[in-house]
C-alpha positions as a printed NumPy array, in Angstrom:
array([[ 8.151, 54.503, 52.503],
       [ 4.93 , 52.835, 53.419],
       [ 6.175, 49.343, 52.496],
       [ 9.069, 49.618, 54.936],
       [ 6.693, 50.768, 57.656],
       [ 4.343, 47.845, 57.047],
       [ 7.241, 45.365, 57.136],
       [ 8.554, 46.923, 60.344],
       [ 5.123, 46.708, 61.979],
       [ 4.799, 43.057, 60.942],
       [ 8.17 , 42.069, 62.375],
       [ 7.659, 44.296, 65.409],
       [ 4.296, 42.679, 66.148],
       [ 6.058, 39.379, 66.833],
       [ 7.376, 40.507, 70.235],
       [ 4.097, 41.67 , 71.829],
       [ 2.284, 38.705, 70.274],
       [ 4.802, 36.392, 71.902],
       [ 4.511, 38.102, 75.278],
       [ 0.707, 38.398, 75.284],
       [-0.347, 35.41 , 73.197],
       [ 2.243, 32.699, 73.608],
       [ 3.826, 33.262, 77.02 ],
       [ 0.705, 32.371, 79.056],
       [ 0.485, 29.056, 77.202],
       [ 4.193, 28.454, 77.82 ],
       [ 3.703, 29.045, 81.541],
       [ 0.822, 26.561, 81.648],
       [ 2.858, 23.963, 79.75 ],
       [ 5.86 , 24.415, 82.049],
       [ 3.868, 24.35 , 85.29 ],
       [ 5.363, 22.003, 87.877],
       [ 3.444, 18.774, 88.238],
       [ 1.821, 18.96 , 84.796],
       [ 0.651, 15.567, 83.568],
       [ 2.415, 15.364, 80.228],
       [ 0.036, 12.698, 78.975],
       [-3.192, 14.541, 79.753],
       [-5.728, 15.794, 77.238],
       [-5.247, 19.312, 78.615],
       [-1.525, 19.194, 77.866],
       [-2.231, 17.998, 74.338],
       [-4.722, 20.835, 73.831],
       [-2.177, 23.343, 75.141],
       [ 0.48 , 21.981, 72.767],
       [-1.931, 22.259, 69.841],
       [-2.768, 25.82 , 70.883],
       [ 0.944, 26.629, 71.168],
       [ 1.497, 25.258, 67.664],
       [-1.271, 27.432, 66.243],
       [ 0.044, 30.513, 68.03 ],
       [ 3.554, 29.787, 66.807],
       [ 2.2  , 29.499, 63.26 ],
       [ 0.83 , 33.04 , 63.558],
       [ 4.204, 34.308, 64.779],
       [ 5.971, 32.494, 61.95 ],
       [ 3.546, 33.898, 59.378],
       [ 4.139, 37.456, 60.587],
       [ 7.9  , 36.942, 60.314],
       [ 7.714, 35.359, 56.863],
       [ 5.442, 38.113, 55.535],
       [ 7.802, 40.783, 56.867],
       [10.812, 39.022, 55.339],
       [ 9.106, 38.641, 51.976],
       [ 8.115, 42.304, 51.961],
       [11.648, 43.39 , 52.933],
       [13.112, 41.253, 50.128],
       [10.597, 42.615, 47.61 ],
       [11.466, 46.169, 48.63 ],
       [15.222, 45.507, 48.571],
       [15.102, 43.968, 45.114],
       [13.481, 47.098, 43.773],
       [ 9.875, 46.173, 43.27 ]])
């Protein structure tokens, strides 16, 4: 049904979001010679945290919807 499709899209969206949204930030954070104490590094870590929160939210929403559907809502 439609609920299963929505849950699948939510969980499936995690992979492209990771590749397009998070991976560039990861590459910047892991760049050789990065000053780990710089303001830029802190900003990148804060950005990574926010992006990870989006990914986590998508996963949690999908899981909640799957559980709701499985329990016979």
